[in-house]
C-alpha positions as a printed NumPy array, in Angstrom:
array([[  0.   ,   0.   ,   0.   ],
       [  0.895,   3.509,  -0.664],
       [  1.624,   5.931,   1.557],
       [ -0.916,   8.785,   0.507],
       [  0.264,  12.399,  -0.074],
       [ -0.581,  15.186,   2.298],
       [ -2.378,  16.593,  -0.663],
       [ -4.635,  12.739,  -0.752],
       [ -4.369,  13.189,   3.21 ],
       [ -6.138,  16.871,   3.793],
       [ -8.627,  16.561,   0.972],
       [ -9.635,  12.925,   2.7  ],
       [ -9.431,  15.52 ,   5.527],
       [-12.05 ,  17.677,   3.304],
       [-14.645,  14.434,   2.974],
       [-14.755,  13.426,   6.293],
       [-15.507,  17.369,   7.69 ],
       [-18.064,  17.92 ,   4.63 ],
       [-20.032,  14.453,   6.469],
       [-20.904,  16.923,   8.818],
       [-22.724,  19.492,   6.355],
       [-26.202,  20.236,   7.469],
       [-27.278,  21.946,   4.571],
       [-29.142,  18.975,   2.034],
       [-28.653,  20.939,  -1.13 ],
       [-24.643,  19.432,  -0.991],
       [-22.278,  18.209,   1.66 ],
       [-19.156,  20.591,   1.477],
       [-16.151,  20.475,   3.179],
       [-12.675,  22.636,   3.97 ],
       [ -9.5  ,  22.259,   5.447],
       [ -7.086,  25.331,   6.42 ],
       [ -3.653,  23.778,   6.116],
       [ -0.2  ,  26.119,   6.996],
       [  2.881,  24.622,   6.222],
       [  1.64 ,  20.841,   6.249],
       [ -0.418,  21.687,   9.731],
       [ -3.94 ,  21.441,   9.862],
       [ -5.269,  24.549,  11.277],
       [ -9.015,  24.526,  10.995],
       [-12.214,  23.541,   8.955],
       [-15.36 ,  24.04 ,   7.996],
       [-18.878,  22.504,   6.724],
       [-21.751,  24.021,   5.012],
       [-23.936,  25.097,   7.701],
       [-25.818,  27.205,   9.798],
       [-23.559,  29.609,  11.954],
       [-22.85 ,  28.833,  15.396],
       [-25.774,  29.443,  17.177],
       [-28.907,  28.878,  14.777],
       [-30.613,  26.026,  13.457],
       [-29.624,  23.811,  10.68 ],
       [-31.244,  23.167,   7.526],
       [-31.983,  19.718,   8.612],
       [-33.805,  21.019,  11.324],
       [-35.956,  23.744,   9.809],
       [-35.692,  22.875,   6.05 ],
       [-34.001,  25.103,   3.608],
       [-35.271,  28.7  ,   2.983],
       [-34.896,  28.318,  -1.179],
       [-34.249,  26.22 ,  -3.64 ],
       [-31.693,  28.058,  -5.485],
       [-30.223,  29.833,  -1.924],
       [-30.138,  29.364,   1.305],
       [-30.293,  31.916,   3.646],
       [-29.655,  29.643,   7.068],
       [-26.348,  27.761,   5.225],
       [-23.166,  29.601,   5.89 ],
       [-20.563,  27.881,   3.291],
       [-17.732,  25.44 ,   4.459],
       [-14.874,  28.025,   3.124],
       [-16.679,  30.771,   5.052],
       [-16.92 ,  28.718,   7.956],
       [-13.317,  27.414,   8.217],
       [-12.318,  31.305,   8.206],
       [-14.815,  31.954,  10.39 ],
       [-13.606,  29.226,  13.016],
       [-10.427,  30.491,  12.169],
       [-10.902,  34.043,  13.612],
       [-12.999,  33.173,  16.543],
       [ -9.746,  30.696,  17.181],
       [ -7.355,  33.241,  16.825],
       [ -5.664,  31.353,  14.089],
       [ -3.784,  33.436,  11.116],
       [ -4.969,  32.572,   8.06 ],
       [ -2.778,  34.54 ,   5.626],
       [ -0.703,  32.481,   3.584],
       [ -2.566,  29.089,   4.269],
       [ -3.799,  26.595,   2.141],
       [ -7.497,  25.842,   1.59 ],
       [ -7.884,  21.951,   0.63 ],
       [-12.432,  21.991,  -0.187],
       [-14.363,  19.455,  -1.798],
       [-16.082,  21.774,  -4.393],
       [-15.141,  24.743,  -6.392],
       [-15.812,  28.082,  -3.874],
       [-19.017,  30.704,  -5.066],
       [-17.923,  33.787,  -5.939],
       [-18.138,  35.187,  -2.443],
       [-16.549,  32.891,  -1.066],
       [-13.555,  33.191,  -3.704],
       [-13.4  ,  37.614,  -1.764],
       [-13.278,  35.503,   1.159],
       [-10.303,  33.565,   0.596],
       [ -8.776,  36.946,  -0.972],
       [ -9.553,  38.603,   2.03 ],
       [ -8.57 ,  35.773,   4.56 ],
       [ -5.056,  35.928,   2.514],
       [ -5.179,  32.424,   1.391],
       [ -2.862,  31.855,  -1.19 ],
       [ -3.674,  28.649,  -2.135],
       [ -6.274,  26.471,  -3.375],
       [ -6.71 ,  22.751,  -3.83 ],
       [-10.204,  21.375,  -4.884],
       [-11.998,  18.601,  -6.603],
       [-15.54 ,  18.855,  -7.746],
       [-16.554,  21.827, -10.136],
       [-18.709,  24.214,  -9.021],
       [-22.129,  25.179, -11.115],
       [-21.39 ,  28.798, -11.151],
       [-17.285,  28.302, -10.938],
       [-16.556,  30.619, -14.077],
       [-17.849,  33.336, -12.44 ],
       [-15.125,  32.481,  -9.857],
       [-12.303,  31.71 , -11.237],
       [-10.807,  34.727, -12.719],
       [-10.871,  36.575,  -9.531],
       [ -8.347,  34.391,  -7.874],
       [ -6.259,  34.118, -11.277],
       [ -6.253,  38.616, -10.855],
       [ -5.234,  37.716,  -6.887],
       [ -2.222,  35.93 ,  -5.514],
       [ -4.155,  33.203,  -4.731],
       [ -2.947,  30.083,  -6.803],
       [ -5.306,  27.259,  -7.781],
       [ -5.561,  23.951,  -8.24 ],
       [ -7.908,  21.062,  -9.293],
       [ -7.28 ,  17.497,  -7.143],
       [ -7.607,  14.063,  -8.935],
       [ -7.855,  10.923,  -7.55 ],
       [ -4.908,   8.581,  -7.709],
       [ -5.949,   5.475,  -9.476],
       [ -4.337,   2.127,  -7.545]])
């Protein structure tokens, strides 16, 4: 058996935290990795504090206004932690929203490792390639 790489290791990382999504349009995770150290995540979900979607169904179909997103909630965490996110590395199962692409701006991320697509990810995408923040797409390793 392989060993897996730390990128395999903190987008595993990624699944497991997105299990705990509340939100049942999609189960998304993120990791906040510094210098091969996890340093925080976050789930799709309500903020801390109010009720889940799973507990008082989702406000829209296209939005929802009780779901804070996982990238938004791992910098969240982050702050309320006291944990510097400039220069870290966001590992998240989907492509981020375009919000949530200011965020990680704004957060000083400067990297970003994902795997699924997002619906709306063009809209995204050039404003990290016109930031600092570099971007990549994750593939599974076939055995």
């Amino acid at each position: 058996m392989t060993r897996p790489s730390l990128d395999e290791t903190f987008m595993a990382m990624a699944d497991l935290v997105a299990e705990r999504g509340t939100c049942p349009r999609a189960k998304v995770g993120a990791m906040l990795v510094r210098q091969k150290d996890p340093l925080c995540f976050g789930y799709n979900g309500a903020p801390p504090g109010f009720p889940h979607c799973d507990v008082v169904g989702c406000s829209g179909e296209d939005r929802c206004e009780n779901t804070i997103h996982a990238e938004v909630n791992a910098i969240g965490r982050a702050a309320r932690l006291g944990i510097r996110t400039e220069g870290a590395h966001l590992y998240c199962t989907h492509f981020p929203c375009v919000a949530c692409c200011h965020a990680l701006i704004a957060a000083g991320i400067d990297r970003l490792t994902y795997r699924e697509p997002y619906r709306y990810a063009d809209a995204g995408r050039p404003i990290l390639w016109d930031s600092s923040v570099r971007v990549f797409r994750h593939v599974e390793r076939r055995p």
